[in-house]
Short mmCIF file of C-alpha atoms (C1' of nucleotides) in Angstrom, two decimals:
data_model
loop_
_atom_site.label_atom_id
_atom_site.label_comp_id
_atom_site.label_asym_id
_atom_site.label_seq_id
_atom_site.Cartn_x
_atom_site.Cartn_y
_atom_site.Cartn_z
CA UNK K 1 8.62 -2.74 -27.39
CA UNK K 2 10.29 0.74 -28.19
CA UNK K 3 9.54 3.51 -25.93
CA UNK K 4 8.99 6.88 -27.31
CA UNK K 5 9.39 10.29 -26.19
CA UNK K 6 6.46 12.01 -25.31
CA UNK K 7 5.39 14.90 -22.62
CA UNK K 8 3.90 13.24 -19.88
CA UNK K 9 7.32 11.28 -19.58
CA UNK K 10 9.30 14.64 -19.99
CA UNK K 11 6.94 16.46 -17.59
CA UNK K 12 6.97 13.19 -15.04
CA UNK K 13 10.96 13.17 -14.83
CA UNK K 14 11.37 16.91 -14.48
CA UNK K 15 8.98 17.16 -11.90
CA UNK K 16 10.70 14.37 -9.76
CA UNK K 17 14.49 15.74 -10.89
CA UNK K 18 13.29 18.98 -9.67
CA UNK K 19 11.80 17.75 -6.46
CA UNK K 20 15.38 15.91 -5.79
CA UNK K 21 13.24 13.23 -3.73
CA UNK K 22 11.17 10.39 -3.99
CA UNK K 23 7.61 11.34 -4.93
CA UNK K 24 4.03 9.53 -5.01
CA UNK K 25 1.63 9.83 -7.85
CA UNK K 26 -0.48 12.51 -6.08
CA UNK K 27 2.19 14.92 -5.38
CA UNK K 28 3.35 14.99 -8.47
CA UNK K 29 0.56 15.31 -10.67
CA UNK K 30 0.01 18.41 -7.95
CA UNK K 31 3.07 19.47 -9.10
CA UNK K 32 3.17 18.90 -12.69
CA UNK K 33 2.56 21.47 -14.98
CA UNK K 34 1.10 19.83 -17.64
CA UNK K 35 -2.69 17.92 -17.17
CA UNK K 36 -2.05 14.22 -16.99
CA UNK K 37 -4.27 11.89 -16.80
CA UNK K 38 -3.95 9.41 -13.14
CA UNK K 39 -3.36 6.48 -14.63
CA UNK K 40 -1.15 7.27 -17.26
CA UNK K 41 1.22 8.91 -14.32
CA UNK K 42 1.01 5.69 -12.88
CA UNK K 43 1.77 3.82 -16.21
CA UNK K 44 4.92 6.28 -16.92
CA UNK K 45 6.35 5.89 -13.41
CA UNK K 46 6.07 2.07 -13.42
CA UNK K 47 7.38 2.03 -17.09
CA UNK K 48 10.46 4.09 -15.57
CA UNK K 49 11.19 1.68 -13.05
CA UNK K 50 11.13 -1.11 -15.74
CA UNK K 51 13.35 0.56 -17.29
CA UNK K 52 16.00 1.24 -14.39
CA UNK K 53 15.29 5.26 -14.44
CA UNK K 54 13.13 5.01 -11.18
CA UNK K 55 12.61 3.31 -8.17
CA UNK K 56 9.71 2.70 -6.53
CA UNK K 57 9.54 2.57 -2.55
CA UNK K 58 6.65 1.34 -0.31
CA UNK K 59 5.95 3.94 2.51
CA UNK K 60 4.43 3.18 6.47
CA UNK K 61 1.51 5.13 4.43
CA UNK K 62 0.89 2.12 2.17
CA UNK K 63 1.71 4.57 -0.94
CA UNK K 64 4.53 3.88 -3.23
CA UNK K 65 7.04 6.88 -3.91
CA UNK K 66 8.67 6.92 -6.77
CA UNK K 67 12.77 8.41 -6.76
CA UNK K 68 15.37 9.01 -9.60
CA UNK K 69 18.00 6.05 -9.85
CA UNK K 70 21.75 7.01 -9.35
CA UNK K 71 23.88 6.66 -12.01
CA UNK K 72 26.22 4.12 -10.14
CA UNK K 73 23.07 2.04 -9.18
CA UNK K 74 23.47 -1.23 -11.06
CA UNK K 75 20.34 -3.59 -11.79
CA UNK K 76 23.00 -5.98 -9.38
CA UNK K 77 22.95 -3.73 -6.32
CA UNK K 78 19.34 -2.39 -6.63
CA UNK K 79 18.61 0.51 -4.31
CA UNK K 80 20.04 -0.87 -1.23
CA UNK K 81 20.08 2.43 0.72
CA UNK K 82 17.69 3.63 3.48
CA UNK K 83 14.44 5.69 2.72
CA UNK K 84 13.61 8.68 4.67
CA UNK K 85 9.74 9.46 5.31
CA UNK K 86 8.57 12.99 6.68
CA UNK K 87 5.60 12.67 8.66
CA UNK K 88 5.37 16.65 8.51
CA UNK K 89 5.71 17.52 5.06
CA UNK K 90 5.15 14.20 3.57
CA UNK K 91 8.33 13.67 1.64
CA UNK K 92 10.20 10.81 0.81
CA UNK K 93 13.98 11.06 0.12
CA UNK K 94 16.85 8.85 -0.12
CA UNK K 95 19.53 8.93 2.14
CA UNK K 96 22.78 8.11 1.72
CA UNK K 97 23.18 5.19 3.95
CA UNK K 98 23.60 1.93 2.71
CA UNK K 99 21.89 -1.05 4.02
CA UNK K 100 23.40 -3.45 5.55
CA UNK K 101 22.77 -7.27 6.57
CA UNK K 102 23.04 -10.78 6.40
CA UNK K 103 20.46 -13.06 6.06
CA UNK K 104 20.37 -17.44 7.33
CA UNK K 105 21.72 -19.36 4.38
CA UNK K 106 18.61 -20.59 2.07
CA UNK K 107 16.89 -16.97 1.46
CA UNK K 108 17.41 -15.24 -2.16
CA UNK K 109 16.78 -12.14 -1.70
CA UNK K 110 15.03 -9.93 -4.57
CA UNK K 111 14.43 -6.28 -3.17
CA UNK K 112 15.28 -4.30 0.01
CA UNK K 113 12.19 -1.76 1.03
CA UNK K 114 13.98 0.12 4.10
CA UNK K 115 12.25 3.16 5.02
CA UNK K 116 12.68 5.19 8.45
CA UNK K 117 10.09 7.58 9.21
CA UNK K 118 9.81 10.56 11.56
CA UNK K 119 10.75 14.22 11.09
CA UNK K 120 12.94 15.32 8.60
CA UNK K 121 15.89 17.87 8.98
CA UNK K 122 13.74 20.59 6.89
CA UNK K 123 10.50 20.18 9.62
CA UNK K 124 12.48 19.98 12.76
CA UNK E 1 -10.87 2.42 27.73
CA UNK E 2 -9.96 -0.40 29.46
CA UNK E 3 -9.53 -3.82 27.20
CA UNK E 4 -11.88 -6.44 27.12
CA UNK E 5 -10.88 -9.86 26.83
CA UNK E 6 -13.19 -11.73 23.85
CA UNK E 7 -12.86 -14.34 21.98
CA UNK E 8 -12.46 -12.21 18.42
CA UNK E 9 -8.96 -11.20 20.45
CA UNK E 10 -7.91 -14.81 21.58
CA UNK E 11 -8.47 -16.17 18.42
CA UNK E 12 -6.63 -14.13 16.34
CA UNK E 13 -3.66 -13.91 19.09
CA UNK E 14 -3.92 -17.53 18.41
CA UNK E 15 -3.35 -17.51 14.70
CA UNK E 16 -0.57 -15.52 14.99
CA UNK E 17 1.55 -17.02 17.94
CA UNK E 18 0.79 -20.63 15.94
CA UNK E 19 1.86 -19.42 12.31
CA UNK E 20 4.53 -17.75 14.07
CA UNK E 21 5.24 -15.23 11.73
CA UNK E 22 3.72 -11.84 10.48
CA UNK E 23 0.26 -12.64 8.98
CA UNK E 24 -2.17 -10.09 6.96
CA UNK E 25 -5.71 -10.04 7.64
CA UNK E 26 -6.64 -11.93 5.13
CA UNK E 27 -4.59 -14.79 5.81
CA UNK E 28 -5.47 -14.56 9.57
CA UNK E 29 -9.29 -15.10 8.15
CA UNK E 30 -8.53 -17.50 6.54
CA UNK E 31 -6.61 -19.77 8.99
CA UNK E 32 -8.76 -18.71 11.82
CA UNK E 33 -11.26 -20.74 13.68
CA UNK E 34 -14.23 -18.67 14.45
CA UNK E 35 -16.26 -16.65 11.84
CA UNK E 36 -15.25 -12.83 12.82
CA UNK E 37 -15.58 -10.11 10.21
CA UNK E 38 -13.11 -8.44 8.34
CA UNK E 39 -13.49 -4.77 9.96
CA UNK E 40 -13.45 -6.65 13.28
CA UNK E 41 -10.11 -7.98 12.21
CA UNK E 42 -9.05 -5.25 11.50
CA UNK E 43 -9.80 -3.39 14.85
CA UNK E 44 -8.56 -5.98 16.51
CA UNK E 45 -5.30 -5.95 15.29
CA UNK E 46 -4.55 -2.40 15.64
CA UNK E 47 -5.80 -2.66 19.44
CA UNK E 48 -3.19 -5.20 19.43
CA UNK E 49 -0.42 -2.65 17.93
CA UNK E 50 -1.41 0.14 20.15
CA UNK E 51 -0.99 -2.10 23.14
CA UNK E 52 2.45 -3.25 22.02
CA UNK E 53 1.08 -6.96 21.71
CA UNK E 54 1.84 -6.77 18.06
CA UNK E 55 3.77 -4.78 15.75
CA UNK E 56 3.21 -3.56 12.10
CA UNK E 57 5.34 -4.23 8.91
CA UNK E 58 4.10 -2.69 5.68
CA UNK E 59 5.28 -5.01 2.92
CA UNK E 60 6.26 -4.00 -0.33
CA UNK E 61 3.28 -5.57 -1.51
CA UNK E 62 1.22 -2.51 -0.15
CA UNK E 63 -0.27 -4.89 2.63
CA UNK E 64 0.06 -4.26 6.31
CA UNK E 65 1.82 -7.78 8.61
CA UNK E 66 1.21 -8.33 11.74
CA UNK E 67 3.35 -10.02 14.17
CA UNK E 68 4.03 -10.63 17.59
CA UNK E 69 6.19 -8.42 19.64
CA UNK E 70 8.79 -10.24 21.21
CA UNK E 71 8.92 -9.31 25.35
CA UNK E 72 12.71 -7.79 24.84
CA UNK E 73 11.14 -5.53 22.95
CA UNK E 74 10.51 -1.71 24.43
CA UNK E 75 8.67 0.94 23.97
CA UNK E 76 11.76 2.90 22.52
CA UNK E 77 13.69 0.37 20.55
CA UNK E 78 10.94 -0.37 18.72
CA UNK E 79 11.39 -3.37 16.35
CA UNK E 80 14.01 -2.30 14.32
CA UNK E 81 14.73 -5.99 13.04
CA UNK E 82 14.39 -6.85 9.17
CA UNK E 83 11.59 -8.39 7.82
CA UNK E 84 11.69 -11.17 5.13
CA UNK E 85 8.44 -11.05 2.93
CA UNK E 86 8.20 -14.71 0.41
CA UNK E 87 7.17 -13.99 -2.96
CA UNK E 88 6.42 -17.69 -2.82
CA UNK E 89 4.49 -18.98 0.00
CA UNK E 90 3.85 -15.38 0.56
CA UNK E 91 4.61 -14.94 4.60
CA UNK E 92 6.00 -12.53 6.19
CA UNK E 93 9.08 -13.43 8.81
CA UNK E 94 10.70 -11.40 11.60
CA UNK E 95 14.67 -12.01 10.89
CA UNK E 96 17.05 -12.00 14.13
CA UNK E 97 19.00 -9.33 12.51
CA UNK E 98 19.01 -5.86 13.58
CA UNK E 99 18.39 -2.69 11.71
CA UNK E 100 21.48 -0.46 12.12
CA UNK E 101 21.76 3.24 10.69
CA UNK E 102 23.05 6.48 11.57
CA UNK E 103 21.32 9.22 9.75
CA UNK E 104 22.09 12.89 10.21
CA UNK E 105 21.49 15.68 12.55
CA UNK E 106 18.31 16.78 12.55
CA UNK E 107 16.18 13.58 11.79
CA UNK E 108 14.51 12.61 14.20
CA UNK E 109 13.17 8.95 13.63
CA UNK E 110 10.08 7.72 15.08
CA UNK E 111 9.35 4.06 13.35
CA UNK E 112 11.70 1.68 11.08
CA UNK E 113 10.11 -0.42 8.50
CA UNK E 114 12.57 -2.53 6.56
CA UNK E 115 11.34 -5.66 4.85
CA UNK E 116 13.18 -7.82 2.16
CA UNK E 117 11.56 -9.94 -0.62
CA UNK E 118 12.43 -12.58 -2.43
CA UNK E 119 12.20 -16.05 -1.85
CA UNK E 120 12.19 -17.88 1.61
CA UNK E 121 14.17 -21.15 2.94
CA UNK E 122 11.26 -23.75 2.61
CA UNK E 123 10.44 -22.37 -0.65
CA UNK E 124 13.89 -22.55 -2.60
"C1'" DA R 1 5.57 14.78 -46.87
"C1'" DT R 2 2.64 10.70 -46.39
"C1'" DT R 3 1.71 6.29 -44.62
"C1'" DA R 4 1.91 2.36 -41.62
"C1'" DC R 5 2.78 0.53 -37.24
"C1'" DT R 6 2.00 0.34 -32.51
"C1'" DA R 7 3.36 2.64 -28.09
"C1'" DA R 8 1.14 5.82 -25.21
"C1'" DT R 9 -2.91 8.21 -23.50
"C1'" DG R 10 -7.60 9.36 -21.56
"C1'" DC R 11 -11.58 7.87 -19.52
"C1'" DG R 12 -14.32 5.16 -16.83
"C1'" DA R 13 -14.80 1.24 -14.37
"C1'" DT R 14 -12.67 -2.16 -11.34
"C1'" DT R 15 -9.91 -4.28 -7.86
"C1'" DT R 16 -7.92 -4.54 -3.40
"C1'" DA R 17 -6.79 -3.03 1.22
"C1'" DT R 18 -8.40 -0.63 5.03
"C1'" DT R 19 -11.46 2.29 7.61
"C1'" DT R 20 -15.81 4.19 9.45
"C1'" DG R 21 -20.67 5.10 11.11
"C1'" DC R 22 -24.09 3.12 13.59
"C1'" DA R 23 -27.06 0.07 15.78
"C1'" DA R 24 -26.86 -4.32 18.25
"C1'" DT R 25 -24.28 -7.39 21.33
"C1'" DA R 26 -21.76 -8.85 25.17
"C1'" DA R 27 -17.81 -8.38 28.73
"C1'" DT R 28 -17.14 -6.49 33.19
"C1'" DT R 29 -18.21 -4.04 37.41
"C1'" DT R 30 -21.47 -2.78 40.89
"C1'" DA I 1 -29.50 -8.75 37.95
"C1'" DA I 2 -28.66 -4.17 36.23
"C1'" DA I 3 -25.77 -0.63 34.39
"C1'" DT I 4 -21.95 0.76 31.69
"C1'" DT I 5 -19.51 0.89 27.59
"C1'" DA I 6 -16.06 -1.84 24.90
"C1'" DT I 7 -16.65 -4.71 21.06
"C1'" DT I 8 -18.80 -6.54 17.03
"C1'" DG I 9 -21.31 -7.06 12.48
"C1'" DC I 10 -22.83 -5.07 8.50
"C1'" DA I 11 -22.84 -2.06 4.87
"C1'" DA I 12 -20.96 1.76 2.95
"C1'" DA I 13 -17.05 4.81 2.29
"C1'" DT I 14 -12.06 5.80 1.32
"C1'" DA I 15 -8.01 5.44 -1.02
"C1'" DA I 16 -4.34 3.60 -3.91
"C1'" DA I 17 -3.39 1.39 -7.96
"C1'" DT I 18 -4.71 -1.16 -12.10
"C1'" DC I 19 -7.20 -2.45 -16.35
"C1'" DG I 20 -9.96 -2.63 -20.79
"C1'" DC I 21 -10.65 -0.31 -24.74
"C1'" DA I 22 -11.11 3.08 -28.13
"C1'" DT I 23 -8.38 7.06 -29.61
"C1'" DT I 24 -4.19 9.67 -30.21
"C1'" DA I 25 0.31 10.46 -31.57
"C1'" DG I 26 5.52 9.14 -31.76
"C1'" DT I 27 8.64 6.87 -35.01
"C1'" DA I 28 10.38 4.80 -38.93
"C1'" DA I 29 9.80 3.55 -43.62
"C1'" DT I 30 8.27 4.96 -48.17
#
DNA sequence: ATTACTAATGCGATTTATTTGCAATAATTT
DNA sequence: AAATTATTGCAAATAAATCGCATTAGTAAT
């Protein structure tokens, strides 16, 4: 299955590049110039993370956000680094703190979801 | 608003201490006793979290976890141990470790939520 | 350029988790 | 036993995310 380049994928990534920060599906079809339909934001951002351009994190809020992959992340290490949730402006970036921990002998684990929330820098 | 004491509360206090780990409501229906409605649940449970009886993990699966608060924990240092969600048997366990950060000036952080998934000791 | 193939999209409907309004019930205090 | 009001049940409402399906439009081959 080849993926092809078309504008809702071009306006999707720009919007989130530009935002520098994780995003959820209504913020950035607020944000996105273009009109896209819901769903197919929703099919475009999960397609992304598939594909190792996004990642998805699962907010206090229950809403998944959405944030560019690093260039050094490798499918190995995947997103180990602590989330940052504004309660005030309702933002969701990564920080640059790694996760740490060790878990009892017998667990695989698959995916870290860490995600702090509180007051950012900007709304304090 | 002082708390009542019924048996809605005891039983699902029940279900919890027994499975000893973080259950959702619909698991807690399912292994309770009594017939008690979902919204009831529901209510309950956050009565529970606002009295510090029980404490809230949102799982990557988009579904809120409910577990017991252990009595070392305070009001301040609220819970910030990792969570191990099964893909498996699909439970949700409180690990003994610790969350540990440092994140920069100006954040001011008011709830942790870190859960990892993957697969649990029974089930591997 | 034109055609063929099929990924991607739009739309509406659906699923799932959680909450809410409101009237009825029941725990607790007097 | 009566009064007060927290709690419950029920049905409906929200809200996030997904899905089926017909249509559109990238992409590669001719």
């Amino acid at each position: 299955m080849k993926r092809r380049n078309t504008p809702s994928k071009q306006a999707v990534l720009s919007v989130i590049t530009k935002a520098g920060k994780a995003m959820s599906q209504d913020a950035i079809e607020e944000e996105i110039a273009i009109d896209i339909n819901r769903a197919t934001i929703y099919r475009v951002l999960n397609r992304f993370c598939d594909d190792g351009v996004l990642h998805k994190v699962m907010a206090e809020d229950g809403k998944q956000y959405f944030a560019l992959c690093e260039t050094y992340d490798t499918k190995a290490a995947t997103h180990q680094h602590f989330h940052f949730k504004c309660t005030k402006c309702d933002t969701v970036e990564c920080l640059p703190n790694q996760v740490n921990f060790s878990i009892p002998d017998g667990y695989l684990v698959e995916s870290v979801n860490c995600v702090l929330t509180g007051v950012c820098k900007n709304c304090s």
